[in-house]
Amino acid sequence: MSSKILLINPPRAAIGDRLPQVQTQTQLPSSCLFCESVSLADTGFVVEMLDAECEAMSLFTILRETRRRAPQVVWILGSVPCDKDDDIATMLMAILNVTMPRLSVTYRHLQT
């Protein structure tokens, strides 16, 4: 049985990223999230994506969604190096590690 990986695009802290976006009828995941998911799926992993930025999710909502999806591994993917974004990812990692201690959680910066 393949490992189930949940890729999380965390919410951003930068003011430019919080500006209202033009809403389309179909929400597409970030390109980094999509590329990572395809690469992992091609190697045999069961992959789910959680775009917490696009959905404007709170850390509590991300935790609830992670529990519901029950992955073995979580990758928190950051595409824009920013101290405040690192703080959000660090808080999310801490919350997941405390509430789901058997879950493997990793934070990765992706090249854009």
PDB file of C-alpha atoms in Angstrom:
ATOM      1  CA  MET A   1       0.000   0.000   0.000  1.00  0.00           C
ATOM      2  CA  SER A   2       1.367   3.435  -0.974  1.00  0.00           C
ATOM      3  CA  SER A   3       1.983   6.175   1.561  1.00  0.00           C
ATOM      4  CA  LYS A   4      -0.582   8.951   1.593  1.00  0.00           C
ATOM      5  CA  ILE A   5       1.005  12.404   1.385  1.00  0.00           C
ATOM      6  CA  LEU A   6      -0.818  15.666   2.042  1.00  0.00           C
ATOM      7  CA  LEU A   7       0.763  18.725   0.425  1.00  0.00           C
ATOM      8  CA  ILE A   8      -0.188  21.963   2.157  1.00  0.00           C
ATOM      9  CA  ASN A   9       0.212  25.423   0.663  1.00  0.00           C
ATOM     10  CA  PRO A  10       0.067  27.487   3.878  1.00  0.00           C
ATOM     11  CA  PRO A  11      -1.608  30.884   4.125  1.00  0.00           C
ATOM     12  CA  ARG A  12       0.717  33.816   3.428  1.00  0.00           C
ATOM     13  CA  ALA A  13       1.466  36.709   5.763  1.00  0.00           C
ATOM     14  CA  ALA A  14       2.707  39.272   3.222  1.00  0.00           C
ATOM     15  CA  ILE A  15       0.360  42.187   2.548  1.00  0.00           C
ATOM     16  CA  GLY A  16       0.592  41.744  -1.206  1.00  0.00           C
ATOM     17  CA  ASP A  17      -0.604  38.165  -0.866  1.00  0.00           C
ATOM     18  CA  ARG A  18      -3.634  39.228   1.190  1.00  0.00           C
ATOM     19  CA  LEU A  19      -5.046  41.563  -1.479  1.00  0.00           C
ATOM     20  CA  PRO A  20      -8.369  40.450  -2.953  1.00  0.00           C
ATOM     21  CA  GLN A  21      -7.966  38.170  -5.941  1.00  0.00           C
ATOM     22  CA  VAL A  22     -10.235  37.914  -8.949  1.00  0.00           C
ATOM     23  CA  GLN A  23     -12.364  34.883  -8.224  1.00  0.00           C
ATOM     24  CA  THR A  24     -12.866  32.393 -11.005  1.00  0.00           C
ATOM     25  CA  GLN A  25     -15.432  29.657 -11.079  1.00  0.00           C
ATOM     26  CA  THR A  26     -12.695  27.052 -10.805  1.00  0.00           C
ATOM     27  CA  GLN A  27     -10.007  27.438  -8.163  1.00  0.00           C
ATOM     28  CA  LEU A  28      -6.716  26.013  -9.373  1.00  0.00           C
ATOM     29  CA  PRO A  29      -3.986  24.969  -6.940  1.00  0.00           C
ATOM     30  CA  SER A  30      -0.718  26.896  -6.905  1.00  0.00           C
ATOM     31  CA  SER A  31       1.691  25.768  -9.621  1.00  0.00           C
ATOM     32  CA  CYS A  32       4.271  24.604  -7.049  1.00  0.00           C
ATOM     33  CA  LEU A  33       1.675  22.507  -5.272  1.00  0.00           C
ATOM     34  CA  PHE A  34       0.475  21.015  -8.535  1.00  0.00           C
ATOM     35  CA  CYS A  35       4.003  20.192  -9.798  1.00  0.00           C
ATOM     36  CA  GLU A  36       4.977  18.499  -6.534  1.00  0.00           C
ATOM     37  CA  SER A  37       1.768  16.456  -6.483  1.00  0.00           C
ATOM     38  CA  VAL A  38       2.277  15.208 -10.045  1.00  0.00           C
ATOM     39  CA  SER A  39       5.894  14.275  -9.327  1.00  0.00           C
ATOM     40  CA  LEU A  40       4.949  12.333  -6.179  1.00  0.00           C
ATOM     41  CA  ALA A  41       1.958  10.639  -7.818  1.00  0.00           C
ATOM     42  CA  ASP A  42       4.194   9.526 -10.709  1.00  0.00           C
ATOM     43  CA  THR A  43       6.440   7.753  -8.183  1.00  0.00           C
ATOM     44  CA  GLY A  44       3.528   5.836  -6.669  1.00  0.00           C
ATOM     45  CA  PHE A  45       2.418   7.960  -3.705  1.00  0.00           C
ATOM     46  CA  VAL A  46      -1.228   8.740  -2.992  1.00  0.00           C
ATOM     47  CA  VAL A  47      -1.248  12.543  -2.993  1.00  0.00           C
ATOM     48  CA  GLU A  48      -3.789  15.079  -1.796  1.00  0.00           C
ATOM     49  CA  MET A  49      -3.442  18.845  -1.940  1.00  0.00           C
ATOM     50  CA  LEU A  50      -4.674  21.409   0.558  1.00  0.00           C
ATOM     51  CA  ASP A  51      -4.325  24.958  -0.740  1.00  0.00           C
ATOM     52  CA  ALA A  52      -4.841  26.854   2.515  1.00  0.00           C
ATOM     53  CA  GLU A  53      -3.805  30.133   0.861  1.00  0.00           C
ATOM     54  CA  CYS A  54      -6.422  29.939  -1.875  1.00  0.00           C
ATOM     55  CA  GLU A  55      -9.111  28.950   0.626  1.00  0.00           C
ATOM     56  CA  ALA A  56      -7.900  31.518   3.249  1.00  0.00           C
ATOM     57  CA  MET A  57      -7.878  28.797   5.936  1.00  0.00           C
ATOM     58  CA  SER A  58      -6.994  29.369   9.566  1.00  0.00           C
ATOM     59  CA  LEU A  59      -4.459  27.093  11.274  1.00  0.00           C
ATOM     60  CA  PHE A  60      -7.352  25.423  13.115  1.00  0.00           C
ATOM     61  CA  THR A  61      -9.125  24.670   9.826  1.00  0.00           C
ATOM     62  CA  ILE A  62      -5.897  23.274   8.349  1.00  0.00           C
ATOM     63  CA  LEU A  63      -5.531  20.992  11.395  1.00  0.00           C
ATOM     64  CA  ARG A  64      -9.148  19.804  11.081  1.00  0.00           C
ATOM     65  CA  GLU A  65      -8.690  19.097   7.341  1.00  0.00           C
ATOM     66  CA  THR A  66      -5.422  17.258   7.961  1.00  0.00           C
ATOM     67  CA  ARG A  67      -7.083  15.029  10.557  1.00  0.00           C
ATOM     68  CA  ARG A  68     -10.013  14.354   8.237  1.00  0.00           C
ATOM     69  CA  ARG A  69      -7.730  13.345   5.362  1.00  0.00           C
ATOM     70  CA  ALA A  70      -5.547  11.129   7.619  1.00  0.00           C
ATOM     71  CA  PRO A  71      -2.229  11.224   5.727  1.00  0.00           C
ATOM     72  CA  GLN A  72       0.954   9.420   6.803  1.00  0.00           C
ATOM     73  CA  VAL A  73       3.129  12.349   5.673  1.00  0.00           C
ATOM     74  CA  VAL A  74       2.554  16.111   5.409  1.00  0.00           C
ATOM     75  CA  TRP A  75       4.681  18.459   3.343  1.00  0.00           C
ATOM     76  CA  ILE A  76       4.181  22.147   4.003  1.00  0.00           C
ATOM     77  CA  LEU A  77       5.356  23.865   0.825  1.00  0.00           C
ATOM     78  CA  GLY A  78       6.608  27.440   0.787  1.00  0.00           C
ATOM     79  CA  SER A  79       7.292  29.171  -2.494  1.00  0.00           C
ATOM     80  CA  VAL A  80       8.169  32.668  -1.279  1.00  0.00           C
ATOM     81  CA  PRO A  81      10.913  32.901   1.356  1.00  0.00           C
ATOM     82  CA  CYS A  82       9.598  35.363   3.934  1.00  0.00           C
ATOM     83  CA  ASP A  83      10.200  35.452   7.686  1.00  0.00           C
ATOM     84  CA  LYS A  84       6.500  35.824   8.466  1.00  0.00           C
ATOM     85  CA  ASP A  85       5.608  32.940   6.150  1.00  0.00           C
ATOM     86  CA  ASP A  86       8.281  30.841   7.866  1.00  0.00           C
ATOM     87  CA  ASP A  87       6.639  31.716  11.202  1.00  0.00           C
ATOM     88  CA  ILE A  88       3.255  30.517   9.939  1.00  0.00           C
ATOM     89  CA  ALA A  89       4.777  27.274   8.636  1.00  0.00           C
ATOM     90  CA  THR A  90       6.658  26.761  11.921  1.00  0.00           C
ATOM     91  CA  MET A  91       3.450  27.287  13.927  1.00  0.00           C
ATOM     92  CA  LEU A  92       1.582  24.877  11.667  1.00  0.00           C
ATOM     93  CA  MET A  93       4.332  22.261  12.038  1.00  0.00           C
ATOM     94  CA  ALA A  94       4.255  22.635  15.834  1.00  0.00           C
ATOM     95  CA  ILE A  95       0.460  22.299  15.963  1.00  0.00           C
ATOM     96  CA  LEU A  96       0.513  19.192  13.752  1.00  0.00           C
ATOM     97  CA  ASN A  97       3.404  17.613  15.696  1.00  0.00           C
ATOM     98  CA  VAL A  98       1.679  18.142  19.067  1.00  0.00           C
ATOM     99  CA  THR A  99      -1.805  17.064  18.015  1.00  0.00           C
ATOM    100  CA  MET A 100      -0.748  14.259  15.637  1.00  0.00           C
ATOM    101  CA  PRO A 101       2.599  12.968  17.015  1.00  0.00           C
ATOM    102  CA  ARG A 102       2.820   9.952  14.662  1.00  0.00           C
ATOM    103  CA  LEU A 103       2.515  12.159  11.594  1.00  0.00           C
ATOM    104  CA  SER A 104       5.702  12.981   9.683  1.00  0.00           C
ATOM    105  CA  VAL A 105       5.697  16.739   8.944  1.00  0.00           C
ATOM    106  CA  THR A 106       8.239  18.553   6.741  1.00  0.00           C
ATOM    107  CA  TYR A 107       8.548  22.164   5.599  1.00  0.00           C
ATOM    108  CA  ARG A 108      10.120  22.758   2.174  1.00  0.00           C
ATOM    109  CA  HIS A 109      10.938  25.899   0.234  1.00  0.00           C
ATOM    110  CA  LEU A 110      10.248  25.402  -3.457  1.00  0.00           C
ATOM    111  CA  GLN A 111      11.998  27.159  -6.304  1.00  0.00           C
ATOM    112  CA  THR A 112       9.627  29.265  -8.400  1.00  0.00           C
TER     113      THR A 112
END
